[in-house]
Coordinates of C-alpha atoms in Angstrom, one line a residue:
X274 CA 10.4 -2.1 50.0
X275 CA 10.8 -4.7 47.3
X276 CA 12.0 -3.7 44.1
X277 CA 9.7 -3.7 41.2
X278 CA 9.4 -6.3 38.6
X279 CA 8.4 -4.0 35.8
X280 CA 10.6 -1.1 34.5
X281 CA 9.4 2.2 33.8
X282 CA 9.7 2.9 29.5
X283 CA 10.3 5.9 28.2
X284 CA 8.3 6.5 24.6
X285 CA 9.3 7.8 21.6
X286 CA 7.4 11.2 20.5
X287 CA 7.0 12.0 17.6
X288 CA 6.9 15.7 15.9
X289 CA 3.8 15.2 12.8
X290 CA 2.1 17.8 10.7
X291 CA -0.9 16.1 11.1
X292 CA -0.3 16.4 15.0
X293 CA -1.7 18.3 17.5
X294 CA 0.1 21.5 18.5
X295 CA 0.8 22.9 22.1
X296 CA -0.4 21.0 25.1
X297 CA -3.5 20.7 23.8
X298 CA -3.3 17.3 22.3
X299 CA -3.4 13.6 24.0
X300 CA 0.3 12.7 23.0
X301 CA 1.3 15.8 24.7
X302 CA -0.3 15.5 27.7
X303 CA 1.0 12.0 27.7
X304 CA 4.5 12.9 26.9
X305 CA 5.0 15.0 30.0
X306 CA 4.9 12.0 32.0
X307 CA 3.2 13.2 35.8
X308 CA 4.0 8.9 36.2
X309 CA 3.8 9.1 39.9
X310 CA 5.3 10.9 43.2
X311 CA 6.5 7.8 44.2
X312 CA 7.5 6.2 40.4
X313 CA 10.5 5.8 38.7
X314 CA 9.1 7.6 35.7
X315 CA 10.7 9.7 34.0
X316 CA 9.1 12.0 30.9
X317 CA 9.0 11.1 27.7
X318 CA 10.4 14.4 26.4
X319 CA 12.8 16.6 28.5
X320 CA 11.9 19.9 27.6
X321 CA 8.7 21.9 29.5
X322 CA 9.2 24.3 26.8
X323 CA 9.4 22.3 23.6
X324 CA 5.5 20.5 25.2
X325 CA 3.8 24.0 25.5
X326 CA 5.5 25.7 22.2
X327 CA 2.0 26.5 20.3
X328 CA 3.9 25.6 16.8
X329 CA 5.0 22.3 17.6
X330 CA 2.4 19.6 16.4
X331 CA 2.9 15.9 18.6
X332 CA 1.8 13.5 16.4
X333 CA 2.4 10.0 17.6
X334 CA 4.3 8.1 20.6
X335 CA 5.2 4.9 20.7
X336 CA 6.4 1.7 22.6
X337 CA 8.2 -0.9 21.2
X338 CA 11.5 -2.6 20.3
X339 CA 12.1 -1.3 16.6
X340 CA 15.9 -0.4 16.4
X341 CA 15.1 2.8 14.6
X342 CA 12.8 4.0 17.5
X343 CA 13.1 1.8 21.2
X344 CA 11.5 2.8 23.8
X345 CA 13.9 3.1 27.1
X346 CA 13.7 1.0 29.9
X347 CA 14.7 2.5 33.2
X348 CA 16.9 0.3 35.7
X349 CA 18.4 1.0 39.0
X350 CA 22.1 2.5 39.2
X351 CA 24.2 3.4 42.1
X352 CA 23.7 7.3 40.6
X353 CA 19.8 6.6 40.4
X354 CA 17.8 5.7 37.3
X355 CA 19.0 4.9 33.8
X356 CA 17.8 4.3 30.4
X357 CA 18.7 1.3 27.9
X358 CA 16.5 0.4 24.7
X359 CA 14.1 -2.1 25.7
X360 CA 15.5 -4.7 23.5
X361 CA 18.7 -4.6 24.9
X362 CA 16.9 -5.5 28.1
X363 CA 15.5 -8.5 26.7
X364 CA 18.2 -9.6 24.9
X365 CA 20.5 -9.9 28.2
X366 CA 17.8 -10.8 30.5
X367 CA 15.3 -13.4 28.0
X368 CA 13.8 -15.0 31.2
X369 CA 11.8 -11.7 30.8
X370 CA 10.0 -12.7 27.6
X371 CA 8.8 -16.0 29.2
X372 CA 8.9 -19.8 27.9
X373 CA 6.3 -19.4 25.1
X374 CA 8.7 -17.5 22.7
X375 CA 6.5 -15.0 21.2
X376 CA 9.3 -12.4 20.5
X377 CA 10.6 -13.0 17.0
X378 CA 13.8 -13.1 15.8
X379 CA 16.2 -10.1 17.9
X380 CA 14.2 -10.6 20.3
X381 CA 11.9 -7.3 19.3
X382 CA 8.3 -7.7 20.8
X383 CA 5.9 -8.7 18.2
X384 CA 3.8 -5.2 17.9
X385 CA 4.4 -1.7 18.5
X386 CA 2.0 0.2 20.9
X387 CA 1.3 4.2 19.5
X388 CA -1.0 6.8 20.3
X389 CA -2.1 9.3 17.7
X390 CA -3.4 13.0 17.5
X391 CA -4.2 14.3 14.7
X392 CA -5.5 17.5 14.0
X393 CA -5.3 17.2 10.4
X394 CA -5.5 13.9 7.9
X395 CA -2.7 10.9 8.6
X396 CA -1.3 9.5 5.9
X397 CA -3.5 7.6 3.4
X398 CA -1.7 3.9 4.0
X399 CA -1.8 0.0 3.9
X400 CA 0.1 -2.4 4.4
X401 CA 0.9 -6.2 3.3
X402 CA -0.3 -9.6 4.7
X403 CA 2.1 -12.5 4.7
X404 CA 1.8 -13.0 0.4
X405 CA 2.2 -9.8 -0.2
X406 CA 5.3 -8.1 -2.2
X407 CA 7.4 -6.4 0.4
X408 CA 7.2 -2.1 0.1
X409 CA 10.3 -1.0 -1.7
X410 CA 12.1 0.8 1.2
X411 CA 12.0 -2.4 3.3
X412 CA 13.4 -4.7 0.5
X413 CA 17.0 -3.2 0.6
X414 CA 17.0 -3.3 4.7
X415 CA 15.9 -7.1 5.0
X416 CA 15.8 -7.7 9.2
X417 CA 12.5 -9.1 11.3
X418 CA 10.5 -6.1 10.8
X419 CA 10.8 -6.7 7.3
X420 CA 8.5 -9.4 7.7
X421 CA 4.7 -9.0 6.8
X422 CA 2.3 -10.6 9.3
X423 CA -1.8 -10.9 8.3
X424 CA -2.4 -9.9 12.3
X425 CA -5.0 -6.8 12.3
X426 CA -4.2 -3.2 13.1
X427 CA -5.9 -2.6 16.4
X428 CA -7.3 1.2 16.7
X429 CA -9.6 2.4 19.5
X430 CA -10.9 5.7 19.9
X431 CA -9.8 7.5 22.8
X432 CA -11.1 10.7 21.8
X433 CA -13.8 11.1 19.1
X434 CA -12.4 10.3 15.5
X435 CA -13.4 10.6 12.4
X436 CA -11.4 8.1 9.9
X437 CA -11.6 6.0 6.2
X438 CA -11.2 3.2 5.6
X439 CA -11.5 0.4 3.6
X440 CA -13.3 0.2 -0.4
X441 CA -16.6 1.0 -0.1
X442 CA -19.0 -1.5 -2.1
X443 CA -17.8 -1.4 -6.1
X444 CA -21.7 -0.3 -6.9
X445 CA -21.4 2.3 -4.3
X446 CA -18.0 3.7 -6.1
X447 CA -19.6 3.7 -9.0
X448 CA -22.1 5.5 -8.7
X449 CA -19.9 8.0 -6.7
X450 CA -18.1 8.9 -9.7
X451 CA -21.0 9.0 -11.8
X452 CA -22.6 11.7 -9.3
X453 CA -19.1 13.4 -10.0
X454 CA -18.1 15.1 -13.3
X455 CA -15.0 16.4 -13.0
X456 CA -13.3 13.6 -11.9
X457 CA -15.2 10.8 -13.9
X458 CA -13.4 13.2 -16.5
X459 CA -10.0 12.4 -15.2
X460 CA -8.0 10.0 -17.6
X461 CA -8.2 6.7 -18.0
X462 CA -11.2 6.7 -15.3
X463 CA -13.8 6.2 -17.2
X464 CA -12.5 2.8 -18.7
X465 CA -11.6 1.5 -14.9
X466 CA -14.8 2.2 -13.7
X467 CA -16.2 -0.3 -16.5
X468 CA -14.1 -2.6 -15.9
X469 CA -14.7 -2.3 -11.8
X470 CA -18.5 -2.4 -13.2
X471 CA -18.2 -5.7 -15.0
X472 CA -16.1 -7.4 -12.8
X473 CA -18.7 -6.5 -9.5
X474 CA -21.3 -7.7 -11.7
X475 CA -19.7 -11.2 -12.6
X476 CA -18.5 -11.7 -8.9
X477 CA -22.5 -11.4 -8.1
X478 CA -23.7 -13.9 -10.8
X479 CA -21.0 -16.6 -10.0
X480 CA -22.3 -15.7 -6.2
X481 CA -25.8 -16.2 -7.0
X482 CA -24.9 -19.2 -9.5
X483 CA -23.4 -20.5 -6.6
X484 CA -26.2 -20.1 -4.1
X485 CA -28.6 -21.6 -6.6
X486 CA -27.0 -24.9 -7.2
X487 CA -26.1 -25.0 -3.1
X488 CA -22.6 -24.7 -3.4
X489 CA -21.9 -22.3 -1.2
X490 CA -20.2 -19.1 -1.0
X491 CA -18.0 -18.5 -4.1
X492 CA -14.9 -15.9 -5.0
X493 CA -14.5 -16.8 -9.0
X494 CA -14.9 -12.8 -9.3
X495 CA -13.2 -11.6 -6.2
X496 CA -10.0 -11.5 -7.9
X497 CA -11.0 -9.5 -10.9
X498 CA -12.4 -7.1 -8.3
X499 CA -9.4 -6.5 -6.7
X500 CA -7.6 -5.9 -9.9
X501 CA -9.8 -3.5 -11.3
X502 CA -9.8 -1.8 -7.4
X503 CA -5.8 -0.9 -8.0
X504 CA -6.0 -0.2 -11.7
X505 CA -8.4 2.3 -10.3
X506 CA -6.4 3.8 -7.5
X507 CA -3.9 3.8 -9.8
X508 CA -5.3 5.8 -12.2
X509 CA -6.4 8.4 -9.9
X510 CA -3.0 8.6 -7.6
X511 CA -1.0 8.8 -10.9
X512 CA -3.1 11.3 -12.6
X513 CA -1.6 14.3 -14.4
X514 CA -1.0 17.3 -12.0
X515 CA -2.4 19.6 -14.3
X516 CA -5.9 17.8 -15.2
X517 CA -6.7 16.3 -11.2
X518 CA -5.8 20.1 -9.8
X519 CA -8.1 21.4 -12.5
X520 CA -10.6 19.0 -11.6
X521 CA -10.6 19.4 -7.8
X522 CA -10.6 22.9 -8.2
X523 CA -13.9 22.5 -10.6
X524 CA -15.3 19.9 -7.7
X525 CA -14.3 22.3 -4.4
X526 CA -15.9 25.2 -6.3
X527 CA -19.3 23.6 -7.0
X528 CA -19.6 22.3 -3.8
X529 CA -18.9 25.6 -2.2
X530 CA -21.3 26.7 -4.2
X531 CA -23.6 24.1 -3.4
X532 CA -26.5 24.5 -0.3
X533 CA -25.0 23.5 2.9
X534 CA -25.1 19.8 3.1
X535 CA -26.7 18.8 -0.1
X536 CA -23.3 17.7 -2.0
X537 CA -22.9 14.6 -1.7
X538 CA -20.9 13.4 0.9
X539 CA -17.9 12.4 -0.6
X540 CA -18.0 15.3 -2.4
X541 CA -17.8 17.0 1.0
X542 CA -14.9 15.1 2.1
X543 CA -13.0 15.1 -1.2
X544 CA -13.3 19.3 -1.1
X545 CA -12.5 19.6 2.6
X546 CA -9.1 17.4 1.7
X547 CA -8.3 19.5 -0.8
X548 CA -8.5 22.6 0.5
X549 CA -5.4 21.2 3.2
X550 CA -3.7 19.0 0.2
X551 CA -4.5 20.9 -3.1
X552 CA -2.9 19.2 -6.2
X553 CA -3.4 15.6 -4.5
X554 CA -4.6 12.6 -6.2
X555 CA -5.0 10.5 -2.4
X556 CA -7.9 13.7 -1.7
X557 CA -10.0 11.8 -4.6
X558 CA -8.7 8.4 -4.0
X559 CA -10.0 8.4 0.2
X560 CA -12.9 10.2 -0.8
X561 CA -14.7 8.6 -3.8
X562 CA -13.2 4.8 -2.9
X563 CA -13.4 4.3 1.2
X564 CA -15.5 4.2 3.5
X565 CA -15.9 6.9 6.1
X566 CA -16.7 6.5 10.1
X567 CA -17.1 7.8 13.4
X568 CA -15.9 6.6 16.3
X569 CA -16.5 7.8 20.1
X570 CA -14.5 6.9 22.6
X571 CA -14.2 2.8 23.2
X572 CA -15.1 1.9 19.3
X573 CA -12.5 -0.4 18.1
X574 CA -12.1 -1.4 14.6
X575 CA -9.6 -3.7 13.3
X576 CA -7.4 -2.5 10.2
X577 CA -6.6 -5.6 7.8
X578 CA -3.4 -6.2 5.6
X579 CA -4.4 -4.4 2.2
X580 CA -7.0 -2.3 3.6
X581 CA -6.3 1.8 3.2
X582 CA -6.9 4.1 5.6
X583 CA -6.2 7.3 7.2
X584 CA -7.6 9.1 10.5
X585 CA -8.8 12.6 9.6
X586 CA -9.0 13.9 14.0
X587 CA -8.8 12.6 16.6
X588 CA -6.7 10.9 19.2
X589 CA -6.5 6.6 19.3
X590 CA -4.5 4.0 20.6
X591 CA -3.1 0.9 17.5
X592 CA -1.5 -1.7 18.4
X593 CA 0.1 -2.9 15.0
X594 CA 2.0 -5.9 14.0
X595 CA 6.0 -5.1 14.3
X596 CA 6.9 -5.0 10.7
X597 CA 7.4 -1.3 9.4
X598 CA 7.1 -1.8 5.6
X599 CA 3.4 -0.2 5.5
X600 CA 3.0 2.1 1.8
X601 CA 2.3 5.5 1.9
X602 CA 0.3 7.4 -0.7
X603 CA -0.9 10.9 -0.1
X604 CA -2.2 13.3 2.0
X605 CA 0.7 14.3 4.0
X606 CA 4.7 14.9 3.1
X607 CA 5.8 12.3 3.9
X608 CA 7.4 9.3 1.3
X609 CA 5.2 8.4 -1.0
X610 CA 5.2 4.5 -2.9
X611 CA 2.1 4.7 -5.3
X612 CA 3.2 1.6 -7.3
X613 CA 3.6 -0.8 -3.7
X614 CA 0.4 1.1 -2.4
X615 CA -1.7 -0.3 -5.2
X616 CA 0.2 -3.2 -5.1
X617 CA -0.9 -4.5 -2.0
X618 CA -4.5 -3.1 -2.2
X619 CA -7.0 -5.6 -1.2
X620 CA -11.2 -5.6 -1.1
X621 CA -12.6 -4.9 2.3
X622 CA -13.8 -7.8 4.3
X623 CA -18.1 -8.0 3.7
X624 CA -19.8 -6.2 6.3
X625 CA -16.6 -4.9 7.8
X626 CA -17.5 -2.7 11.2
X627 CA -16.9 -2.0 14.8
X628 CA -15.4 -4.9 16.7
X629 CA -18.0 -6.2 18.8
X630 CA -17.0 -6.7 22.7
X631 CA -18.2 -9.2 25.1
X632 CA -18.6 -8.7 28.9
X633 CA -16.4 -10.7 30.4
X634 CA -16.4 -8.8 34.0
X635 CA -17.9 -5.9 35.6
X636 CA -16.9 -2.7 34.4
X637 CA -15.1 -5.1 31.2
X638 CA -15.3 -5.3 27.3
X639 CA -13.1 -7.6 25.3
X640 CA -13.0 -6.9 21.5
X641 CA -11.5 -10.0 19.3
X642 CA -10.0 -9.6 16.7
X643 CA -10.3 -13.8 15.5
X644 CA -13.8 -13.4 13.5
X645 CA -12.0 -10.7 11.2
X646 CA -9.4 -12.6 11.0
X647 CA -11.6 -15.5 9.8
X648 CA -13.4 -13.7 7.2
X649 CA -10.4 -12.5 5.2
X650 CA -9.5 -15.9 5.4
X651 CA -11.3 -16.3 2.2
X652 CA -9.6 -14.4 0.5
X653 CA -7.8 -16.1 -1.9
X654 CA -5.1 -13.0 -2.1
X655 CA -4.7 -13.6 1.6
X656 CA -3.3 -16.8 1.2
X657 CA 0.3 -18.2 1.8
X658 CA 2.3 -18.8 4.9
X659 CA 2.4 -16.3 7.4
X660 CA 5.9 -15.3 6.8
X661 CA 6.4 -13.3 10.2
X662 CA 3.7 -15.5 12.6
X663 CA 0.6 -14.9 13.7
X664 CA -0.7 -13.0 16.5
X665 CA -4.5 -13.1 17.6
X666 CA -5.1 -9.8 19.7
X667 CA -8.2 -9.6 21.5
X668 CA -9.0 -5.4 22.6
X669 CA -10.5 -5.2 26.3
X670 CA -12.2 -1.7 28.1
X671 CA -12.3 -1.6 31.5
X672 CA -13.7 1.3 33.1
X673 CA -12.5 1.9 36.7
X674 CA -14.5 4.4 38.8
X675 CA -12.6 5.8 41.7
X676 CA -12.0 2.7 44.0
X677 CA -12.8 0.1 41.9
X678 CA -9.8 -2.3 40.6
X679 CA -8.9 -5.3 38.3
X680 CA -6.5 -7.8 37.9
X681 CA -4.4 -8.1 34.6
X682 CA -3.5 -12.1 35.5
X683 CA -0.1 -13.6 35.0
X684 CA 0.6 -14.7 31.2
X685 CA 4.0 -16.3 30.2
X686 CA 4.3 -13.7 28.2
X687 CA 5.9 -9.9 28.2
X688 CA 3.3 -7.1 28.5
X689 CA 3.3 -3.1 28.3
X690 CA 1.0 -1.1 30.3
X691 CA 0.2 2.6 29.6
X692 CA -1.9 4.9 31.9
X693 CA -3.3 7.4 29.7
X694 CA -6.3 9.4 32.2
X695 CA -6.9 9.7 36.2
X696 CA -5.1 8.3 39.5
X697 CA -4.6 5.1 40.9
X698 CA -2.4 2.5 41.8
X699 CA -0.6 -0.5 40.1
X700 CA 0.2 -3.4 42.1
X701 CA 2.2 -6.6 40.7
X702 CA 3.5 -9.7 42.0
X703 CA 5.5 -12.8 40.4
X704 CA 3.8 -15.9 40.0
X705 CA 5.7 -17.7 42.1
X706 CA 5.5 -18.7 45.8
X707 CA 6.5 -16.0 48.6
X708 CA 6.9 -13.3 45.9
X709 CA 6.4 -10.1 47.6
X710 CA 3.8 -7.7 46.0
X711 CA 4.6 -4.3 45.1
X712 CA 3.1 -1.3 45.2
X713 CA 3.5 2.4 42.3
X714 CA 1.1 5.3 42.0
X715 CA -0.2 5.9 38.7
X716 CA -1.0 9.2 37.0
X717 CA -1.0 9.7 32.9
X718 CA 2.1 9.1 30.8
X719 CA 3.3 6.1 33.3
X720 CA 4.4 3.3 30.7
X721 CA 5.8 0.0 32.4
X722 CA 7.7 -3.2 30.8
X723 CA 6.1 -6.0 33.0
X724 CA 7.6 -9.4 32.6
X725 CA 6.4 -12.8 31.9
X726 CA 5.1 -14.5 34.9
X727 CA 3.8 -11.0 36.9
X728 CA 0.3 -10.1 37.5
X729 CA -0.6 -6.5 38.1
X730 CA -3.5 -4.9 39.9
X731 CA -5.0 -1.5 38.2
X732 CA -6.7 0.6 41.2
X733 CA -8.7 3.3 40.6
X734 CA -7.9 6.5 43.2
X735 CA -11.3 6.8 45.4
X736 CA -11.2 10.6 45.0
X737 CA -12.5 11.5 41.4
X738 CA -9.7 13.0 39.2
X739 CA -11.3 13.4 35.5
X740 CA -9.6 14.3 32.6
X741 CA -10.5 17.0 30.0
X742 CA -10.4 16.8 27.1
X743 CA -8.2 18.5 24.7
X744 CA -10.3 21.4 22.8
X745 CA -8.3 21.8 20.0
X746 CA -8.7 17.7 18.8
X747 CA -12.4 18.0 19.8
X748 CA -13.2 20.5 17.6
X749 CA -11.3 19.2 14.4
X750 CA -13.3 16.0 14.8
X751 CA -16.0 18.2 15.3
X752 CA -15.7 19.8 12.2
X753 CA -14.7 16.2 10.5
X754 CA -18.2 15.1 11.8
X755 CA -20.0 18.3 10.3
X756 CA -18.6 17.6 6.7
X757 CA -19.6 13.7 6.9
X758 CA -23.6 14.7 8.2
X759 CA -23.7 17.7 5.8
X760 CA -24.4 19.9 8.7
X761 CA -21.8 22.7 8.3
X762 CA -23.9 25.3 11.1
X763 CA -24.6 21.9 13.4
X764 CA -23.9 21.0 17.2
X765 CA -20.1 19.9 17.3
X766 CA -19.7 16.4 17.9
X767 CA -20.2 15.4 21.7
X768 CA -17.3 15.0 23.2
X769 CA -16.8 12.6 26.6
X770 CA -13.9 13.2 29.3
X771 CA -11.3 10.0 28.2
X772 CA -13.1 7.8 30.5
X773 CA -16.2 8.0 32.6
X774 CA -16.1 10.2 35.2
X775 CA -13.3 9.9 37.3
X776 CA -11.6 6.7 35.2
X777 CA -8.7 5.2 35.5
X778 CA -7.8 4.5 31.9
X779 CA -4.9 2.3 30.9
X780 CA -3.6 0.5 28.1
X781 CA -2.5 -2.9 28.5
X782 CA -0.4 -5.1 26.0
X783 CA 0.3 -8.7 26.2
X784 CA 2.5 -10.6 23.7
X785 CA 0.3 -11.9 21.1
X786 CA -2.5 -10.4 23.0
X787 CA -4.3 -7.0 23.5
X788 CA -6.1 -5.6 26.5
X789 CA -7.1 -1.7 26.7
X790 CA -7.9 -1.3 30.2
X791 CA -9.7 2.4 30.7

């Protein structure tokens, strides 16, 4: 039998205490790693015990090339398999990564491939694009992560989430606050809502000036905007302790208080957050500034550089640019950075919303990321030279009942594949005359390096093998999905197997593009 061209990866897993605990949640079922009778797979976590421990919340796993946190590669030994960090890999064998290049300096792939659970709030985050100031604990640690691309944040629902993200419209804010007493009351509020007021209002004159004399679209107010956005979050995130406790209390109490689902919304979310994270300006901040959605498995959405946002339940796949220098500000323990967070706040893109897909094939759905892309173009705070490159990701579905297949076609390019629900096969072959073609099972938790210049064929098992979903995510997003309706007694969210019935769902990442396969 011909030895394989693509090397089995171990992930890192990642303990969270937004995470999932038990067995119950996607990146522990993932982590055990079933891989294959026939695979060189090995799990992503060695313990049995540690995966089914009820106290132990698995938050995140990821594949990449980040120093701090490889993924292992296996390769064949006399003694059987081994593991090496990925990079290493590349760096001794670079006819891997392919003639194009696209691995930045150290030779680290250009993006970093995770899978979340959450069964409680993520942290509320951002992070730069290329003309942004760098976060503070990246500056003393300068190396090719530290780099700030304006590439999008891929996310697609695997399970049902619940996430914000994003400002919401500066009228809509507004008038949020002015629904809300207690923390229109907060300091310095008051005056930053004024001045969010006046500067929305010039923004839409110089618009409609613009319109009028046919000059186009115009940004003379987007600036002041943006400002008056972080002297806001600001505000709120730097609050006394004292008066925004006081005040949340006040808010969590009336709302309580308050006929089931006839608070306002935000309301509703700002009281749910702080009943998990009492004391915490980032429960006011995500609930009275973003935007909150749903997504059911397949939504995609594409996360920009200076847009917030945290996932409240769920379990997705992001594929995010390389550089780790995102700021944190709330809503878990983790390090917090209140002054970069505001810093590198930006407006949301107009209109911003699901990532359309196209059918390119049967049984596939390509999302592109390039029209986003495009429309924060204009944005004058956007502008600069992309310091660590540019990568445009596209996000494709494939939905493989049993026996159906696809072909992932040679790229000149290195690629990551992840099988996350049901059986099936993966076939690959060089691109090159007389290669042989070889032939893995598949099961969930397989994750392959495939080099540049291999094609692979994703076969779905004939004989149906669905996968359930895990209760204990379903019903926080459930409950996530209550709170946003105002339906607190309501039917739970529905909740779909990972795939249709009897999938085959992988993930599959190509240099500077993305393809979810499922």
């Amino acid at each position: 039998m011909a030895e394989p061209l693509s090397r089995a990866l171990r992930a890192s897993v990642h303990v969270t205490e937004f995470g999932v605990k038990g067995d119950a949640g996607l990146v522990a079922q993932l982590a055990r790693g079933e891989g294959g009778a026939d695979s060189d797979h090995l799990p992503h976590v060695d313990s049995e015990v540690l995966l089914t421990d009820p106290a132990v919340p698995f938050g995140e796993l990821r594949l990449g090339t980040h120093p701090r946190d490889p993924a292992l590669v296996t390769v064949p030994s006399p003694a059987g398999p081994v593991s090496t960090p990925l990079i290493d890999l590349l760096k001794h064998q670079p006819h891997l990564a392919g003639s194009r290049r696209v691995l930045p300096p150290g030779d680290a792939l250009p993006f970093v491939l995770k899978v979340l659970s959450a069964a409680r709030p993520t942290p509320l985050r951002v992070r730069p694009g290329s003309a942004s100031p760098r976060a503070a604990h990246v500056r003393a640690h300068l190396d090719p992560y530290a780099l700030p691309t304006d590439d999008l944040e891929l996310v697609v629902a695997v399970e049902p989430c619940v996430l914000l993200r994003g400002f919401a419209p500066a009228a809509v804010i507004c008038a949020r606050f002015g629904e809300s007493a207690e923390v229109f009351a907060l300091p310095g509020c008051a005056e930053r809502l004024a001045a969010l007021d006046a500067a929305a209002t010039a923004e839409a004159d110089t618009a409609a000036a613009a319109a009028a004399a046919h000059r186009g679209p115009a940004r003379g107010g987007a600036a002041d905007v943006v400002e008056a956005l972080r002297d806001l979050s600001r505000a709120i995130l730097t609050a006394p302790a004292a008066a925004l406790e006081a005040a949340l209390m006040q808010l969590s109490a009336r709302v309580a208080a308050t006929a089931d689902g006839m608070a306002p919304r935000h309301e509703r979310i700002c009281a749910a957050l702080h009943a998990l994270h009492s004391g915490d300006g980032a429960c006011v901040a995500a609930a009275f500034l973003l935007r909150a959605e749903e997504l059911v498995p397949g939504d995609a959405v594409g996360i920009s550089p200076g847009e917030p946002w945290c996932l409240l339940a769920g379990s997705a796949l992001c594929c995010a640019p390389r550089c780790d220098d995102e700021a944190r500000a709330g809503l878990t323990d983790q390090s917090r950075d209140i002054a970069t967070f505001c810093a590198l706040l930006r407006a949301s893109p107009p209109g911003a919303a699901l990532l359309a897909p196209a059918r390119v094939a049967p049984h596939m759905l390509v999302f592109s990321s390039r029209a986003r892309a495009r429309a924060d173009a204009g944005d004058s705070s956007s502008a600069g030279t992309r310091a660590g490159g540019s990568t445009q990701c596209s996000l494709s579905r494939c939905a493989l009942p049993p026996g159906a297949e696809c072909v992932l076609p040679a790229v000149d390019a290195p690629a990551l594949v992840l099988v996350v629900s049901g059986s099936g096969a993966i076939d690959e072959c060089a691109h090159a005359p007389f290669s042989p073609r070889v032939h893995r099972t598949a099961a969930p938790g397989l994750a392959l390096f495939v080099p540049a210049g291999t094609d692979v064929r994703l076969a779905a098992s004939a004989a149906a093998r669905t996968c359930a979903a895990p209760a204990e995510t379903a019903s926080d997003a459930s409950t996530w999905a209550r709170i946003l309706r105002g339906d607190a007694a309501g039917a739970a969210v529905a909740h779909a197997p990972l795939g249709p019935s009897g999938s085959f769902l992988a993930f599959h990442a190509v240099g500077d593009v993305l393809s979810v396969w499922s």
